[in-house]
Amino acid sequence: MQKLSARNILAGNIKEIRKGATTSHVLLDIGGATLTASITNESVEELGLAVGKPAYGVIKASDVMIGTD
Amino acid sequence: MQKLSARNILAGNIKEIRKGATTSHVLLDIGGATLTASITNESVEELGLAVGKPAYGVIKASDVMIGTD
Amino acid sequence: MQKLSARNILAGNIKEIRKGATTSHVLLDIGGATLTASITNESVEELGLAVGKPAYGVIKASDVMIGTD
Amino acid sequence: MQKLSARNILAGNIKEIRKGATTSHVLLDIGGATLTASITNESVEELGLAVGKPAYGVIKASDVMIGTD
Amino acid sequence: MQKLSARNILAGNIKEIRKGATTSHVLLDIGGATLTASITNESVEELGLAVGKPAYGVIKASDVMIGTD
Amino acid sequence: MQKLSARNILAGNIKEIRKGATTSHVLLDIGGATLTASITNESVEELGLAVGKPAYGVIKASDVMIGTD
């Protein structure tokens, strides 16, 4: 698969991985801000994710909310 | 409401608003990258969203995927 | 952040918190009905959630389905 | 299908339906509070939704966030 | 509840259940392909899910992305 | 981006595209069953989607529910 309909593909570097029983939290540094993804442990292994490696945060537009002060 | 459990609250500026029949697409500039949110037209009006205004992109961790090259 | 585009903000009281390895289930009493939220353990701590405290259940309109008998 | 894994099934009555080009917003009165669902126009027709009819709002636990004052 | 607005209801058979601390992964065989669902442990018990039993994978249209080669 | 954490990548062929004002519904034939995706009009154009073309339906495990009879 080369292209994806998800509107948001944010490039960054993995800064932390917290493994749970079935679910891991992957923290991505995207230009200073931190993006946290909750994904399956299988995905962490299959993608070979590790601290320091580059990765993308991928988010469907319908999953993004807008907030204001 | 002052605090929210969503792990991802990304500060930016609104660069474009595309209104549909019931749903709008709001494009946020977050430090160079663009974040697209698909929200209701009512929300656009109630929050007083407009191009150039500051806003946050809010995303639950379970809605973020990770991709690699 | 003061305002959020999410259409659904339901006021209630926390009646139970079940902590997992990385994910907690928070049960909210909203006027008799129970709303269950699956959120990160970090969120439970950062928001200081505890049984008996008031809280809101927040849901994006695109995450609500409709069922009929 | 008789049973569903979704943790949240909230009984209510339809108070408004706003049709868009492909997507409708259905407003449900659930014990005083309003729950807004964004669903396809096809679903509105197939389920025979109409103002005043009883219906359920169905939400997966991983789509519920928690907010506090 | 007899009918649901979710556009995608895929019939299959359960081929594996992986239980975590609060969340289980249920793997469904749908005509040769495998569909993985991440649901609460409570749902696994309440629905009486077990390997070999028939079940449906249910997905809202707004949660489906499209990819191409 | 070559790999994605989403557990569900279902191969199929596009059988119908319904365009709305900002959102399109793409119907994918996956081995006999139909998978409906609600995506932005921009994605339909950028991916060059058209009836008869092969495509993948991509779904995060946390967005799949399980139902039983």
PDB file of N, CA, C and O in Angstrom, chain B residues 18-21 23-25 36 38 61-69, chain F residues 1-6 21-23 39-42 58-60 62-63:
ATOM      1  N   ARG B  18     -13.290  24.895   4.872  1.00  0.00           N
ATOM      2  CA  ARG B  18     -14.108  24.507   3.720  1.00  0.00           C
ATOM      3  C   ARG B  18     -15.445  23.993   4.227  1.00  0.00           C
ATOM      4  O   ARG B  18     -15.513  22.914   4.816  1.00  0.00           O
ATOM      5  N   LYS B  19     -16.504  24.750   3.964  1.00  0.00           N
ATOM      6  CA  LYS B  19     -17.820  24.372   4.487  1.00  0.00           C
ATOM      7  C   LYS B  19     -18.565  23.460   3.522  1.00  0.00           C
ATOM      8  O   LYS B  19     -18.641  23.740   2.323  1.00  0.00           O
ATOM      9  N   GLY B  20     -19.147  22.381   4.038  1.00  0.00           N
ATOM     10  CA  GLY B  20     -20.011  21.501   3.268  1.00  0.00           C
ATOM     11  C   GLY B  20     -21.444  21.706   3.702  1.00  0.00           C
ATOM     12  O   GLY B  20     -21.766  22.697   4.365  1.00  0.00           O
ATOM     13  N   ALA B  21     -22.323  20.779   3.365  1.00  0.00           N
ATOM     14  CA  ALA B  21     -23.743  20.899   3.704  1.00  0.00           C
ATOM     15  C   ALA B  21     -23.967  20.782   5.211  1.00  0.00           C
ATOM     16  O   ALA B  21     -24.733  21.539   5.802  1.00  0.00           O
ATOM     17  N   THR B  23     -21.006  19.323   7.187  1.00  0.00           N
ATOM     18  CA  THR B  23     -19.672  19.074   7.732  1.00  0.00           C
ATOM     19  C   THR B  23     -18.662  20.053   7.127  1.00  0.00           C
ATOM     20  O   THR B  23     -18.691  20.309   5.927  1.00  0.00           O
ATOM     21  N   SER B  24     -17.774  20.594   7.954  1.00  0.00           N
ATOM     22  CA  SER B  24     -16.711  21.476   7.465  1.00  0.00           C
ATOM     23  C   SER B  24     -15.347  20.822   7.652  1.00  0.00           C
ATOM     24  O   SER B  24     -15.153  20.027   8.572  1.00  0.00           O
ATOM     25  N   HIS B  25     -14.404  21.189   6.776  1.00  0.00           N
ATOM     26  CA  HIS B  25     -13.019  20.778   6.959  1.00  0.00           C
ATOM     27  C   HIS B  25     -12.230  22.005   7.380  1.00  0.00           C
ATOM     28  O   HIS B  25     -12.227  23.012   6.691  1.00  0.00           O
ATOM     29  N   THR B  36      -5.728  18.495   9.317  1.00  0.00           N
ATOM     30  CA  THR B  36      -7.091  18.677   8.808  1.00  0.00           C
ATOM     31  C   THR B  36      -8.099  18.024   9.749  1.00  0.00           C
ATOM     32  O   THR B  36      -7.963  16.853  10.089  1.00  0.00           O
ATOM     33  N   SER B  38     -12.266  17.314  10.416  1.00  0.00           N
ATOM     34  CA  SER B  38     -13.601  17.263   9.828  1.00  0.00           C
ATOM     35  C   SER B  38     -14.603  17.395  10.970  1.00  0.00           C
ATOM     36  O   SER B  38     -14.752  16.472  11.771  1.00  0.00           O
ATOM     37  N   ALA B  61      -5.571   9.437  21.806  1.00  0.00           N
ATOM     38  CA  ALA B  61      -4.442   8.566  21.475  1.00  0.00           C
ATOM     39  C   ALA B  61      -4.876   7.316  20.708  1.00  0.00           C
ATOM     40  O   ALA B  61      -4.148   6.834  19.832  1.00  0.00           O
ATOM     41  N   SER B  62      -6.073   6.801  20.990  1.00  0.00           N
ATOM     42  CA  SER B  62      -6.519   5.582  20.316  1.00  0.00           C
ATOM     43  C   SER B  62      -6.922   5.843  18.861  1.00  0.00           C
ATOM     44  O   SER B  62      -7.212   4.906  18.124  1.00  0.00           O
ATOM     45  N   ASP B  63      -6.909   7.110  18.433  1.00  0.00           N
ATOM     46  CA  ASP B  63      -7.215   7.441  17.036  1.00  0.00           C
ATOM     47  C   ASP B  63      -5.958   7.736  16.223  1.00  0.00           C
ATOM     48  O   ASP B  63      -6.049   8.138  15.063  1.00  0.00           O
ATOM     49  N   VAL B  64      -4.785   7.569  16.828  1.00  0.00           N
ATOM     50  CA  VAL B  64      -3.524   7.824  16.110  1.00  0.00           C
ATOM     51  C   VAL B  64      -2.887   6.490  15.728  1.00  0.00           C
ATOM     52  O   VAL B  64      -2.713   5.607  16.561  1.00  0.00           O
ATOM     53  N   MET B  65      -2.562   6.345  14.452  1.00  0.00           N
ATOM     54  CA  MET B  65      -1.812   5.183  13.957  1.00  0.00           C
ATOM     55  C   MET B  65      -0.361   5.584  13.743  1.00  0.00           C
ATOM     56  O   MET B  65      -0.039   6.772  13.686  1.00  0.00           O
ATOM     57  N   ILE B  66       0.501   4.561  13.631  1.00  0.00           N
ATOM     58  CA  ILE B  66       1.912   4.830  13.346  1.00  0.00           C
ATOM     59  C   ILE B  66       2.267   4.195  12.000  1.00  0.00           C
ATOM     60  O   ILE B  66       1.897   3.046  11.736  1.00  0.00           O
ATOM     61  N   GLY B  67       2.985   4.940  11.164  1.00  0.00           N
ATOM     62  CA  GLY B  67       3.461   4.419   9.884  1.00  0.00           C
ATOM     63  C   GLY B  67       4.978   4.529   9.801  1.00  0.00           C
ATOM     64  O   GLY B  67       5.579   5.341  10.498  1.00  0.00           O
ATOM     65  N   THR B  68       5.582   3.684   8.968  1.00  0.00           N
ATOM     66  CA  THR B  68       7.040   3.758   8.756  1.00  0.00           C
ATOM     67  C   THR B  68       7.348   3.626   7.263  1.00  0.00           C
ATOM     68  O   THR B  68       6.538   3.100   6.498  1.00  0.00           O
ATOM     69  N   ASP B  69       8.540   4.077   6.886  1.00  0.00           N
ATOM     70  CA  ASP B  69       8.962   3.941   5.472  1.00  0.00           C
ATOM     71  C   ASP B  69       9.454   2.534   5.191  1.00  0.00           C
ATOM     72  O   ASP B  69       9.885   1.829   6.106  1.00  0.00           O
TER      73      ASP B  69
ATOM     74  N   MET F   1       5.432   6.320   2.878  1.00  0.00           N
ATOM     75  CA  MET F   1       5.056   5.427   3.983  1.00  0.00           C
ATOM     76  C   MET F   1       4.750   4.039   3.437  1.00  0.00           C
ATOM     77  O   MET F   1       3.922   3.889   2.561  1.00  0.00           O
ATOM     78  N   GLN F   2       5.462   3.043   3.971  1.00  0.00           N
ATOM     79  CA  GLN F   2       5.321   1.684   3.449  1.00  0.00           C
ATOM     80  C   GLN F   2       4.510   0.772   4.367  1.00  0.00           C
ATOM     81  O   GLN F   2       3.867  -0.155   3.904  1.00  0.00           O
ATOM     82  N   LYS F   3       4.614   1.005   5.665  1.00  0.00           N
ATOM     83  CA  LYS F   3       3.920   0.127   6.613  1.00  0.00           C
ATOM     84  C   LYS F   3       3.069   0.956   7.584  1.00  0.00           C
ATOM     85  O   LYS F   3       3.408   2.093   7.898  1.00  0.00           O
ATOM     86  N   LEU F   4       2.004   0.355   8.064  1.00  0.00           N
ATOM     87  CA  LEU F   4       1.047   1.086   8.907  1.00  0.00           C
ATOM     88  C   LEU F   4       0.634   0.190  10.072  1.00  0.00           C
ATOM     89  O   LEU F   4       0.462  -1.013   9.916  1.00  0.00           O
ATOM     90  N   SER F   5       0.453   0.796  11.259  1.00  0.00           N
ATOM     91  CA  SER F   5       0.093   0.022  12.450  1.00  0.00           C
ATOM     92  C   SER F   5      -1.332  -0.517  12.403  1.00  0.00           C
ATOM     93  O   SER F   5      -1.658  -1.427  13.161  1.00  0.00           O
ATOM     94  N   ALA F   6      -2.180   0.023  11.527  1.00  0.00           N
ATOM     95  CA  ALA F   6      -3.571  -0.458  11.468  1.00  0.00           C
ATOM     96  C   ALA F   6      -3.585  -1.960  11.220  1.00  0.00           C
ATOM     97  O   ALA F   6      -2.944  -2.447  10.286  1.00  0.00           O
ATOM     98  N   ALA F  21     -20.953  17.073  -0.588  1.00  0.00           N
ATOM     99  CA  ALA F  21     -20.379  18.413  -0.692  1.00  0.00           C
ATOM    100  C   ALA F  21     -18.906  18.422  -0.274  1.00  0.00           C
ATOM    101  O   ALA F  21     -18.073  19.037  -0.924  1.00  0.00           O
ATOM    102  N   THR F  22     -18.581  17.723   0.829  1.00  0.00           N
ATOM    103  CA  THR F  22     -17.184  17.656   1.270  1.00  0.00           C
ATOM    104  C   THR F  22     -16.744  16.211   1.528  1.00  0.00           C
ATOM    105  O   THR F  22     -15.564  15.929   1.579  1.00  0.00           O
ATOM    106  N   THR F  23     -17.707  15.313   1.658  1.00  0.00           N
ATOM    107  CA  THR F  23     -17.436  13.935   2.045  1.00  0.00           C
ATOM    108  C   THR F  23     -17.976  12.972   0.998  1.00  0.00           C
ATOM    109  O   THR F  23     -19.078  13.159   0.497  1.00  0.00           O
ATOM    110  N   ILE F  39     -14.931   9.120   3.362  1.00  0.00           N
ATOM    111  CA  ILE F  39     -13.654   9.845   3.322  1.00  0.00           C
ATOM    112  C   ILE F  39     -13.844  11.220   2.674  1.00  0.00           C
ATOM    113  O   ILE F  39     -14.897  11.510   2.110  1.00  0.00           O
ATOM    114  N   THR F  40     -12.843  12.085   2.737  1.00  0.00           N
ATOM    115  CA  THR F  40     -12.967  13.425   2.140  1.00  0.00           C
ATOM    116  C   THR F  40     -12.929  13.348   0.610  1.00  0.00           C
ATOM    117  O   THR F  40     -12.302  12.463   0.037  1.00  0.00           O
ATOM    118  N   ASN F  41     -13.584  14.313  -0.036  1.00  0.00           N
ATOM    119  CA  ASN F  41     -13.531  14.400  -1.501  1.00  0.00           C
ATOM    120  C   ASN F  41     -12.089  14.568  -1.999  1.00  0.00           C
ATOM    121  O   ASN F  41     -11.728  14.036  -3.052  1.00  0.00           O
ATOM    122  N   GLU F  42     -11.278  15.279  -1.252  1.00  0.00           N
ATOM    123  CA  GLU F  42      -9.881  15.484  -1.636  1.00  0.00           C
ATOM    124  C   GLU F  42      -9.157  14.136  -1.753  1.00  0.00           C
ATOM    125  O   GLU F  42      -8.357  13.923  -2.663  1.00  0.00           O
ATOM    126  N   VAL F  58      -8.917   0.180   5.083  1.00  0.00           N
ATOM    127  CA  VAL F  58      -7.960   0.185   6.198  1.00  0.00           C
ATOM    128  C   VAL F  58      -8.691   0.602   7.470  1.00  0.00           C
ATOM    129  O   VAL F  58      -9.344   1.649   7.495  1.00  0.00           O
ATOM    130  N   ILE F  59      -8.598  -0.238   8.526  1.00  0.00           N
ATOM    131  CA  ILE F  59      -9.359   0.010   9.759  1.00  0.00           C
ATOM    132  C   ILE F  59      -8.501  -0.299  10.980  1.00  0.00           C
ATOM    133  O   ILE F  59      -7.918  -1.372  11.090  1.00  0.00           O
ATOM    134  N   LYS F  60      -8.446   0.650  11.919  1.00  0.00           N
ATOM    135  CA  LYS F  60      -7.724   0.451  13.174  1.00  0.00           C
ATOM    136  C   LYS F  60      -8.505  -0.561  14.038  1.00  0.00           C
ATOM    137  O   LYS F  60      -9.746  -0.502  14.091  1.00  0.00           O
ATOM    138  N   SER F  62      -9.028  -0.701  17.138  1.00  0.00           N
ATOM    139  CA  SER F  62      -9.864  -0.090  18.182  1.00  0.00           C
ATOM    140  C   SER F  62     -11.163   0.491  17.617  1.00  0.00           C
ATOM    141  O   SER F  62     -12.021   0.938  18.376  1.00  0.00           O
ATOM    142  N   ASP F  63     -11.335   0.479  16.296  1.00  0.00           N
ATOM    143  CA  ASP F  63     -12.576   0.949  15.675  1.00  0.00           C
ATOM    144  C   ASP F  63     -13.487  -0.197  15.238  1.00  0.00           C
ATOM    145  O   ASP F  63     -14.516   0.033  14.598  1.00  0.00           O
TER     146      ASP F  63
END
